[in-house]
Every structure is written in C-alpha cells, then in structure tokens.
CSV table of C-alpha atoms and ligand atoms in Angstrom, one decimal:
chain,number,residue,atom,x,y,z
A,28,UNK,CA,136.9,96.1,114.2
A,29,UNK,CA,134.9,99.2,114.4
A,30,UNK,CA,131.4,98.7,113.1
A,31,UNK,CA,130.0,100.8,110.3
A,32,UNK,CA,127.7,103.7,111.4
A,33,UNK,CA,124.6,104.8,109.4
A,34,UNK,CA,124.9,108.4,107.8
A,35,UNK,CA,121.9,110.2,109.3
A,36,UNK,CA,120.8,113.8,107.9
A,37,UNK,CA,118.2,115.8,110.3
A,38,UNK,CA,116.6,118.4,108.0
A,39,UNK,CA,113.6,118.2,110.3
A,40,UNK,CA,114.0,120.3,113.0
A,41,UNK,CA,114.4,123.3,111.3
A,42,UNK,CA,110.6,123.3,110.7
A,43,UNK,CA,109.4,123.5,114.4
A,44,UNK,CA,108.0,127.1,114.2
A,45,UNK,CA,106.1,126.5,111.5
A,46,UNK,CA,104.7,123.2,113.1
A,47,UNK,CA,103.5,125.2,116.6
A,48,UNK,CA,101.5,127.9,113.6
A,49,UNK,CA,99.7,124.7,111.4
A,50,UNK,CA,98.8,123.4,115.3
A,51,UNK,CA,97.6,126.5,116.6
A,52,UNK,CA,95.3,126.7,113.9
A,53,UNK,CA,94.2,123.1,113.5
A,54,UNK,CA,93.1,123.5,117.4
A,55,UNK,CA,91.1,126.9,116.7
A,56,UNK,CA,88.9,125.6,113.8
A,57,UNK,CA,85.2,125.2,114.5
A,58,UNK,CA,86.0,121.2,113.9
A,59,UNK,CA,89.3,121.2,115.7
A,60,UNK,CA,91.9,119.1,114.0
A,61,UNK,CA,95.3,117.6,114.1
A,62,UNK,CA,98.0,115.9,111.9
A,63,UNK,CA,98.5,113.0,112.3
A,64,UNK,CA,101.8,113.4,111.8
A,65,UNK,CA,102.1,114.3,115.6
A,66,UNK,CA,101.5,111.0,116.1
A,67,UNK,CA,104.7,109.8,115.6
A,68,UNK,CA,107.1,110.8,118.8
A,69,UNK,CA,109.2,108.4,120.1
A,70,UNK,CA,105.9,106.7,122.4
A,71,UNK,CA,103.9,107.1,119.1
A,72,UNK,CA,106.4,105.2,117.6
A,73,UNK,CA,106.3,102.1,119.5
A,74,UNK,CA,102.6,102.2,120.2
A,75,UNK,CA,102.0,101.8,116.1
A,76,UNK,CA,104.6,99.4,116.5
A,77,UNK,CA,102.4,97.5,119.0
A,78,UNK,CA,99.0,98.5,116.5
A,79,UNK,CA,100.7,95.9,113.7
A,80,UNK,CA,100.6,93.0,116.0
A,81,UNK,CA,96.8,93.4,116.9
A,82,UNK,CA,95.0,90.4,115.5
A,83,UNK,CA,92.5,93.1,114.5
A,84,UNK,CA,95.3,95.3,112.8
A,85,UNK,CA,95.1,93.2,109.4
A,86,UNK,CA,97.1,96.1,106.7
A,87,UNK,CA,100.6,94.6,108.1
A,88,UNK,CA,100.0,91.1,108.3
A,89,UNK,CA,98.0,91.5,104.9
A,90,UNK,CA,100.9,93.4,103.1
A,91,UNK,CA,103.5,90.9,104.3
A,92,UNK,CA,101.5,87.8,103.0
A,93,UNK,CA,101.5,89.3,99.4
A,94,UNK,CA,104.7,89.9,99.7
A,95,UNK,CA,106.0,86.1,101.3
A,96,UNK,CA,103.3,84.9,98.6
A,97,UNK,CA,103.7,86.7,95.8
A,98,UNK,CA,107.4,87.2,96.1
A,99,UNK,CA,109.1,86.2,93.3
A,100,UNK,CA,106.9,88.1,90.9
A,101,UNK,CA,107.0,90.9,93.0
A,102,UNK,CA,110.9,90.7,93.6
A,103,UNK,CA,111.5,90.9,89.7
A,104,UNK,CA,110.3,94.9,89.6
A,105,UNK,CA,113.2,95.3,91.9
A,106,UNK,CA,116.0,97.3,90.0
A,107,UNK,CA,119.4,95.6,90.8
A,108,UNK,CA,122.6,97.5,92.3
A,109,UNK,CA,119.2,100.0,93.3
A,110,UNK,CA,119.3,102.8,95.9
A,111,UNK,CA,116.0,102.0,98.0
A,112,UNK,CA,114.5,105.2,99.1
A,113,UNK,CA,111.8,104.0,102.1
A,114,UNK,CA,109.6,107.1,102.8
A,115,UNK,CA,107.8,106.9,106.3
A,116,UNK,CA,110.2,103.6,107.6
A,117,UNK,CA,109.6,103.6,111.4
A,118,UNK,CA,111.7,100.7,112.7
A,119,UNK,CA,112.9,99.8,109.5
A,120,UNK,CA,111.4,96.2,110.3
A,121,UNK,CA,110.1,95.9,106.7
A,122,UNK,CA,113.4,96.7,105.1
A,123,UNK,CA,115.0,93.9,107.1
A,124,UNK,CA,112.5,91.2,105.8
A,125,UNK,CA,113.0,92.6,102.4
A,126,UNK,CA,116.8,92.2,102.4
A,127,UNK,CA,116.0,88.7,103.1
A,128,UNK,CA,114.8,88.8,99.2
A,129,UNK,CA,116.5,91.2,97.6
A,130,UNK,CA,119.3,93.9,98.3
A,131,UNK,CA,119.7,97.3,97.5
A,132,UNK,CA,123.2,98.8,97.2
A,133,UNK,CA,122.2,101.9,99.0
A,134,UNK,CA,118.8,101.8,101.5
A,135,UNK,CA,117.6,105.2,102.8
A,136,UNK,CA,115.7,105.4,105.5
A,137,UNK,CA,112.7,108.9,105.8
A,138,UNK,CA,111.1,109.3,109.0
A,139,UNK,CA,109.4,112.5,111.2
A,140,UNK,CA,110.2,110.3,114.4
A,141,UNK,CA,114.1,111.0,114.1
A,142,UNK,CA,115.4,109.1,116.8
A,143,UNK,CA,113.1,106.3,116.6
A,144,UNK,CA,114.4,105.7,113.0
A,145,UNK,CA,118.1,107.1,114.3
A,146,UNK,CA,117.8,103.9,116.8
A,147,UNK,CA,116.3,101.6,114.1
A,148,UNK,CA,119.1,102.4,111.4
A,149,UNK,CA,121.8,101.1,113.8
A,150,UNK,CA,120.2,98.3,113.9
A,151,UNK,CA,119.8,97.6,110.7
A,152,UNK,CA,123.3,98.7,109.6
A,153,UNK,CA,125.3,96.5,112.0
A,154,UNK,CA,123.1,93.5,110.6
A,155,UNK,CA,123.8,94.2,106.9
A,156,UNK,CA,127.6,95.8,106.7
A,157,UNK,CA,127.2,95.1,102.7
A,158,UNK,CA,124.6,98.1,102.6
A,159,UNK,CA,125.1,101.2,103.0
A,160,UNK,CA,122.7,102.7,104.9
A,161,UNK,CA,121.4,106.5,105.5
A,162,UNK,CA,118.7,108.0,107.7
A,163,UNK,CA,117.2,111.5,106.5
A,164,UNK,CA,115.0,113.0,109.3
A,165,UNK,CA,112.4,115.2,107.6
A,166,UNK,CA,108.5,116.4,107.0
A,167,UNK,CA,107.6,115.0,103.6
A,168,UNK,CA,104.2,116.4,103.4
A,169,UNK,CA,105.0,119.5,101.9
A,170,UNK,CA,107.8,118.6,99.7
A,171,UNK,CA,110.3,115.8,99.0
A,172,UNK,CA,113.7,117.2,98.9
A,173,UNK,CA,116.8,115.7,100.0
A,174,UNK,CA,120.4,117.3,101.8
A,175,UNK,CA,122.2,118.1,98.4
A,176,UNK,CA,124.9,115.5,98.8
A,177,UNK,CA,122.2,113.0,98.8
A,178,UNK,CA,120.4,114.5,96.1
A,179,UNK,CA,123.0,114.3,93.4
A,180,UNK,CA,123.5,110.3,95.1
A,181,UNK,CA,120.1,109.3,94.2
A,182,UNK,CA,121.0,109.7,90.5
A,183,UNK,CA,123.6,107.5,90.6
A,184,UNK,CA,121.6,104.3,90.5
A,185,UNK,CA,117.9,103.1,89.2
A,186,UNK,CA,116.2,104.0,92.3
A,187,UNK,CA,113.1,102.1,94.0
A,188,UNK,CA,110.7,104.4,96.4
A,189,UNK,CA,109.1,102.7,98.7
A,190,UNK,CA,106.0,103.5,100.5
A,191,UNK,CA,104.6,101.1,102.8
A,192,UNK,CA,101.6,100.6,105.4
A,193,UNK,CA,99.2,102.1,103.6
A,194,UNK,CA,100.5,105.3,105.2
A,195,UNK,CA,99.0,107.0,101.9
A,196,UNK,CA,95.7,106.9,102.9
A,197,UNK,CA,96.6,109.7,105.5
A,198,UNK,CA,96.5,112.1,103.0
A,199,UNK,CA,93.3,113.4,101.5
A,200,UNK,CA,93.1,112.6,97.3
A,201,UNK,CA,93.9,116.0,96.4
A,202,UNK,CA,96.8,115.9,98.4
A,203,UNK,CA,97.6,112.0,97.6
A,204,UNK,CA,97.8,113.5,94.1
A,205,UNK,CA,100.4,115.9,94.4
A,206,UNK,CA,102.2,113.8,96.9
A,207,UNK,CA,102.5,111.1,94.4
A,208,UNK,CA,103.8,113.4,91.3
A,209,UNK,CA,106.7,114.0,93.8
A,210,UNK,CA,107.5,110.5,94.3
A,211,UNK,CA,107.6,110.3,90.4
A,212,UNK,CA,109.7,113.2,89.7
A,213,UNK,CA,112.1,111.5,92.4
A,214,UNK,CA,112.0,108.4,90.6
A,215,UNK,CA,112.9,109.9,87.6
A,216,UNK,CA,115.7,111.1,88.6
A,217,UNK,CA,117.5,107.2,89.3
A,218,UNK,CA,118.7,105.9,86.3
A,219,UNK,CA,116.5,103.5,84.3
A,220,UNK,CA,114.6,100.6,86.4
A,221,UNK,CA,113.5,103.0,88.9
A,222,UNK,CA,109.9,102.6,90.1
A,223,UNK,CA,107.8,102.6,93.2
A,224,UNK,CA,106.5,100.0,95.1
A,225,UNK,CA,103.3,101.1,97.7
A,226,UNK,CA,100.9,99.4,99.8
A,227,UNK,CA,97.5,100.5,99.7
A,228,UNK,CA,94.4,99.5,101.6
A,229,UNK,CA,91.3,98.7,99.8
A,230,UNK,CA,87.6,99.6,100.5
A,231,UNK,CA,85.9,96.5,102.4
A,232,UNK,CA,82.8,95.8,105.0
A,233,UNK,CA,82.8,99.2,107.7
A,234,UNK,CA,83.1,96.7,110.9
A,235,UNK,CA,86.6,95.0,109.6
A,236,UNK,CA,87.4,98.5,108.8
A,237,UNK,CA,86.5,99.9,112.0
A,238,UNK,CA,87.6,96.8,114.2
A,239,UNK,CA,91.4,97.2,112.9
A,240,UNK,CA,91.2,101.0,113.8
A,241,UNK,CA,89.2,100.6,117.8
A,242,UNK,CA,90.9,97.4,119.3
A,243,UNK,CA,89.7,95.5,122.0
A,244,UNK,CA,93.3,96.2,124.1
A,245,UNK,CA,92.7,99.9,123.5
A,246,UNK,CA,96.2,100.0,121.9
A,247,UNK,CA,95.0,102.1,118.9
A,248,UNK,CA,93.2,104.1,121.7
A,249,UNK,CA,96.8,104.9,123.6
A,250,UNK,CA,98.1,105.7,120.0
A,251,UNK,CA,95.4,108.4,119.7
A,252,UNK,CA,95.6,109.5,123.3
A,253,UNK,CA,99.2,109.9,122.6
A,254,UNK,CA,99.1,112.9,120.4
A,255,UNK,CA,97.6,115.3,123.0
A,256,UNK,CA,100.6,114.8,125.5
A,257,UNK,CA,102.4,115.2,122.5
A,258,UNK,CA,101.2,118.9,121.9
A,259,UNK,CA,101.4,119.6,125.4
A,260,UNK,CA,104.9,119.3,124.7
A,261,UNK,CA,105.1,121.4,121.3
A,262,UNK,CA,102.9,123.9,122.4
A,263,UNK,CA,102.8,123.9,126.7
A,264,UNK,CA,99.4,123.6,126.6
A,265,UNK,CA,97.4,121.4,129.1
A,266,UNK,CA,95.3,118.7,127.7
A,267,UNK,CA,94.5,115.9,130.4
A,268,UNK,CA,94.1,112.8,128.4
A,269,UNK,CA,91.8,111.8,131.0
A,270,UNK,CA,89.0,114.0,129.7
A,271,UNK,CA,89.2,112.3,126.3
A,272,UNK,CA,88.0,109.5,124.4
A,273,UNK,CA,88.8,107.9,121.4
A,274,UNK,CA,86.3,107.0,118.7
A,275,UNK,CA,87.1,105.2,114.8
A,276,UNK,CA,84.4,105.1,112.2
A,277,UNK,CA,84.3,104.7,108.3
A,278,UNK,CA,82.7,107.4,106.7
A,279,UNK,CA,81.3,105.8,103.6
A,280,UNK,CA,81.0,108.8,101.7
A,281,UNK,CA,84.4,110.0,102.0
A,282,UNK,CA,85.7,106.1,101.6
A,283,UNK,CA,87.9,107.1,105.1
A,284,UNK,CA,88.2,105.7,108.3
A,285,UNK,CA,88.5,109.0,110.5
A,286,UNK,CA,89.9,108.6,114.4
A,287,UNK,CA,88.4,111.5,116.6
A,288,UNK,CA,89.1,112.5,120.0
A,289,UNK,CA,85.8,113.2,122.0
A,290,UNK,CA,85.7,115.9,125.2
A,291,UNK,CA,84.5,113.3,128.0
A,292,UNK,CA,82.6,116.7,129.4
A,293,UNK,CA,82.7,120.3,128.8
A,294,UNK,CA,86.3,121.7,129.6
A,295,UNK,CA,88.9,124.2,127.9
A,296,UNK,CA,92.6,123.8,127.2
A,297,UNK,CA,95.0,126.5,127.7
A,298,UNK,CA,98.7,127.3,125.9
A,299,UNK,CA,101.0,130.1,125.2
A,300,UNK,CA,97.9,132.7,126.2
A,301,UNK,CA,95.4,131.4,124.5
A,302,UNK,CA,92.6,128.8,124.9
A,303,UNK,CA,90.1,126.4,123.3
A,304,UNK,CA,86.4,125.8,125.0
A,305,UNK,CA,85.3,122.1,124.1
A,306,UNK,CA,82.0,121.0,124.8
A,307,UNK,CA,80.9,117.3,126.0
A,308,UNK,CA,81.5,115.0,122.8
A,309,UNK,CA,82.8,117.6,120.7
A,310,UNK,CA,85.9,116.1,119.0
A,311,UNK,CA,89.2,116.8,117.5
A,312,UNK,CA,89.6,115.2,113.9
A,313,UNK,CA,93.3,113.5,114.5
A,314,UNK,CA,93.4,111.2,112.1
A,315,UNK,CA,91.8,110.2,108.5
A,316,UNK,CA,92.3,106.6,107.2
A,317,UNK,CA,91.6,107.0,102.5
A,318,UNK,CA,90.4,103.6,101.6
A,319,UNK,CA,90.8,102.6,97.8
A,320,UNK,CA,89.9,100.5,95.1
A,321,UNK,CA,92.1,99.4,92.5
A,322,UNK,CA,90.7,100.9,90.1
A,323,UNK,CA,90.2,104.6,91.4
A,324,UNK,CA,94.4,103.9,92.9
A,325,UNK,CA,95.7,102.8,89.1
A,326,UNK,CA,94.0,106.1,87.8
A,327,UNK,CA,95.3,108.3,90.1
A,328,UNK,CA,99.4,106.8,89.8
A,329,UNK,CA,98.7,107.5,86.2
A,330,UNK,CA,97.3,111.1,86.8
A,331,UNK,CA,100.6,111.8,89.1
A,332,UNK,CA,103.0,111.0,86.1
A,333,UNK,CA,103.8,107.2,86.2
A,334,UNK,CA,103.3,105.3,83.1
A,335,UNK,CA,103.4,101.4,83.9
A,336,UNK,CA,101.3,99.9,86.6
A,337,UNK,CA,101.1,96.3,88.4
A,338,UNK,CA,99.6,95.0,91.3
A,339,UNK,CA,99.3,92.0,93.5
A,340,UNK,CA,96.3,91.4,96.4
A,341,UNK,CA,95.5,89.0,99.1
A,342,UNK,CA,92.9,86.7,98.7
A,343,UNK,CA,90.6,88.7,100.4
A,344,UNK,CA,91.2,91.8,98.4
A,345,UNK,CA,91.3,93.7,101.4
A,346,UNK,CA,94.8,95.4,100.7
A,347,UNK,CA,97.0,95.8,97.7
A,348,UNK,CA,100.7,96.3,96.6
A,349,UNK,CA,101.5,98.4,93.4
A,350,UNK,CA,104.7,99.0,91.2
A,351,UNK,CA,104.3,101.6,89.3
A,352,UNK,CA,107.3,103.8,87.1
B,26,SAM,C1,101.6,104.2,109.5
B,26,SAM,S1,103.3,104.3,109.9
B,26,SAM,C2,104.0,103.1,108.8
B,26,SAM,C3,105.3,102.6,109.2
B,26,SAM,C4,105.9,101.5,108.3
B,26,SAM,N1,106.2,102.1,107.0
B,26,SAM,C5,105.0,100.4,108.2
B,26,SAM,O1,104.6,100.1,107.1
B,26,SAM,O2,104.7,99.7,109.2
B,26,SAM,C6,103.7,105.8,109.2
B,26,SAM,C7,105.2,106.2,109.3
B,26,SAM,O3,105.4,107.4,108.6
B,26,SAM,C8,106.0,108.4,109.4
B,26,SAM,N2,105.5,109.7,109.0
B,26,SAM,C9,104.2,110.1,109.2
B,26,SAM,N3,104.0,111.3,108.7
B,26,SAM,C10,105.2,111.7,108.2
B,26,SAM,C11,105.7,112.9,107.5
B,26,SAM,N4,104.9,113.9,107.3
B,26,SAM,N5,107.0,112.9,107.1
B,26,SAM,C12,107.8,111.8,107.3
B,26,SAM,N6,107.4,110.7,107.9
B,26,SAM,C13,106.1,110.6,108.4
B,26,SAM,C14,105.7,108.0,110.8
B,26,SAM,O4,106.7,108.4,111.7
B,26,SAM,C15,105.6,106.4,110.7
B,26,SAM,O5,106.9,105.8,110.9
C-alpha cells in the first residue's frame, strides 16, 4: 500500500531578494540588527529543538502542563470536523501530542524553515492517515496569505489557528497588533466555531527570564551563533562566529528579553562589496523576547478584532494559553 504524502506549498522562496535588502540594512544601522527569523535554517531548527529540553527553557514544558492539566476545558474550544491552521510549527511535535486529544479534519502546517517542516510533515502524515495533512512554506511577517487552492479550503470548515511557543513575543506590540488582526480576518473566514488558540509568556522575576534565554550548556548560545553562518550563506559575507559572543537580558522597560551578539574585539565583516566596522562589545540586536501580562494580552486580542476571550495558566503564572474568536 502506498502511504499518503503530505501536500506541501513553497510560497517562500520567491521572497529571497527582498530578504538579502531587509539584511543589508539591518547590518548597516548604527545598532546593527537582525531577524530573527534567520534563525530558523535547518541547524536553527534543531538547535531550538534542543532549547525546549533545557531544564532552564520553562515556556515548553510550561505550555504543555496547561495543556495535559487543563485539557478537557481547553479541548472543548476546539471546533469539531476543524481545519487546524498551525502558524510557525517547526517539527510539528505539538500537533502530534494534540491529536492525542482532539483531531482536526484537515491540519496545516506554516513554517520559514521549509524542509525542516517538509521532513516533519512526513512524519506526522504517515502516523495519522485519517488527516489530511498540508505544509505551506512561507514568511508570515508581512502578510498571511495562502496558495489560492488553499484559500478557498480554509472556508470550508470552522477553522482553529494556532500559535504556539510564545513565538508572538518576537514581534514588537505595534507589530503584534497588526499581526493578530490578520489571524482574525483568517479566522473569520472558517465557518462558525473558528477561533485561535496562542501561547503567551507572561512577565515574571528578570533571572528566570534571563536563565531560560543564557543556558548553562550554551545551547541557546549555538542558536544565536547560528544566525551569522546563516547570513554568510544569504549574503557571502564573512562573519567568524569565533569573534562573537552571546549575551540575554530583560529589559524591564520594554517588558523584552533581547539576545545580542557582542564583537569579542574590534573587527569588520565583508559581503557583496560592502562592509561593516564593529568595535569591541558592540552588538548586533538578533533577537527580542515581548513578555506579557494577562491583562495588557486580553486588551490587545480585543484591539485586533476578536470578540470572546479565555485563558488558562500554570500555577506559577509564568506563561499562559488563550482562545480567543
Ligand atoms: C520559537 S519557534 C516555535 C516552534 C513551535 N511552534 C513550538 O512552539 O515549539 C518559532 C517557529 O516559527 C517559525 N518562524 C519564525 N519566524 C517565522 C516567519 N516569519 N514566518 C513563518 N515561520 C516563522 C520558526 O521556523 C519556528 O519553527
């Protein structure tokens, strides 16, 4: 019997050229930043992978407790016969302990690292042959819209977006705003019972913050590291990871945990006939970490167009999971 093959869409790669621009430019500003969406090649991939085991690494372990703990009451805002629409999936590993709850008729897997979620999808497909499962490579950050066959799908059903891993707090609130009225215009197009379900991380004590962002392994370190070989191979230019260091800290004011890259001495970096002078302990700004409360997070679903809120939290409060539709 031939197995059943996940339909994968790659709308992705058309963007390159515009990716090398928004780099170039994040490397020339006075504080040089990066996406951290360049994060997430196939070595990024597995190295978060890695992060969500790290004792110190509590968002996963912390989402999946409210979920085990919680899950009946969480399970019933789960629309039946539902297409799930997972943005940012990775390995998929989530979906799979989901399905051990509840079952979507149609799961859709979004992901920048295509051919780690490509891989994953296979995976997951040849495990659960009663799904039918579909993997859209693409670059959410700017908008949210699907391959046109796919589209017109995702009215079919009620549909339930998913957004897990606190992967949110990457964005800035400005840009969590519109980011979120986009999820709600996709949920209204499902048919009635379509909602989101997201996991947030909540404001807490700097040094757990911190701790779960600068492990004692240096895994979150490598993961940092990563992103310069990364634009080496976007752009050809010729970072040494050697030369650099990583550093995490909360910034209190900005309620963000930011991951930096600091020059180890002064040096410059070359690509495509042009190059950047860094000066000891200057740093590139790859990564910012938004930290909510509960309050300020139910606001701002409301501000983006949803009308109904819930959410559950760990004992702790350190980390919360909302419906919202
Ligand atoms: C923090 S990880 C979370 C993975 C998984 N959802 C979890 O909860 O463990 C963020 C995921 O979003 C993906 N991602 C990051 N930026 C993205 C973007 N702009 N468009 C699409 N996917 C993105 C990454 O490849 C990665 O799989």
């Amino acid at each position: 019997m031939q197995l059943k093959q996940p339909l994968f869409f790659d709308t992705y790669k058309e963007n390159k050229d515009a990716d090398i621009q928004a780099l170039i430019q994040g490397l020339l500003c006075p504080q040089a930043t990066l996406s951290p969406k360049y994060f997430y090649d196939e070595m990024g991939s597995v190295l978060f992978d890695a992060i969500t085991l790290l004792p110190e690494y509590y968002p996963t372990r912390t989402e999946l407790e409210i979920f085990t703990q919680q899950a009946n009451e969480i399970h019933a805002h789960f629309p039946k016969s539902a297409t799930w629409v997972e943005l940012g999936a990775g390995s998929c590993q989530k979906a799979a302990q989901l399905f051990t709850h509840s079952k979507p008729s149609t799961y859709v897997a979004v992901d920048i690292s295509v051919d780690y979620l490509s891989q994953h999808l296979k995976d997951l497909q040849a495990k659960n042959s009663d799904v039918n499962v579909v993997g859209v490579g693409m670059d959410f950050s700017h908008s949210l819209t699907f391959p046109d066959k796919l589209q017109q799908q995702l009215t079919l059903d009620p549909l339930l977006a998913l957004y897990l891993g606190s992967s949110l707090g990457n964005f800035n609130p400005i840009e969590a705003l519109y980011f979120l009225q986009r999820v709600a215009n996709l949920c209204k197009m499902g048919q009635p019972g379509s909602g989101l379900i997201i996991g947030i991380d909540l404001v807490k004590d700097s040094s757990t913050l911190e701790r779960a962002y600068a492990d004692d392994l240096g895994v979150t370190a490598a993961f940092n590291l990563n992103v310069l070989r990364r634009v080496n191979s976007l752009l050809g230019s010729d970072f040494d990871v050697r030369d650099w260091q990583h550093s995490a800290r909360f910034n209190v004011q900005e309620s963000r945990v930011e991951m930096h890259l600091q020059a180890k001495k002064n040096l410059s970096v070359q690509w495509q006939g042009q190059q950047r002078h860094f000066k000891q302990d200057e740093t590139i700004h790859t990564e910012n970490s938004y930290k909510w409360s509960v309050k300020k997070f139910t606001t701002l679903l409301l501000q983006a167009g949803f009308t109904n809120t819930r959410h559950w939290t760990d004992q702790k409060s350190h980390y919360a999971l909302f419906w919202a539709n």
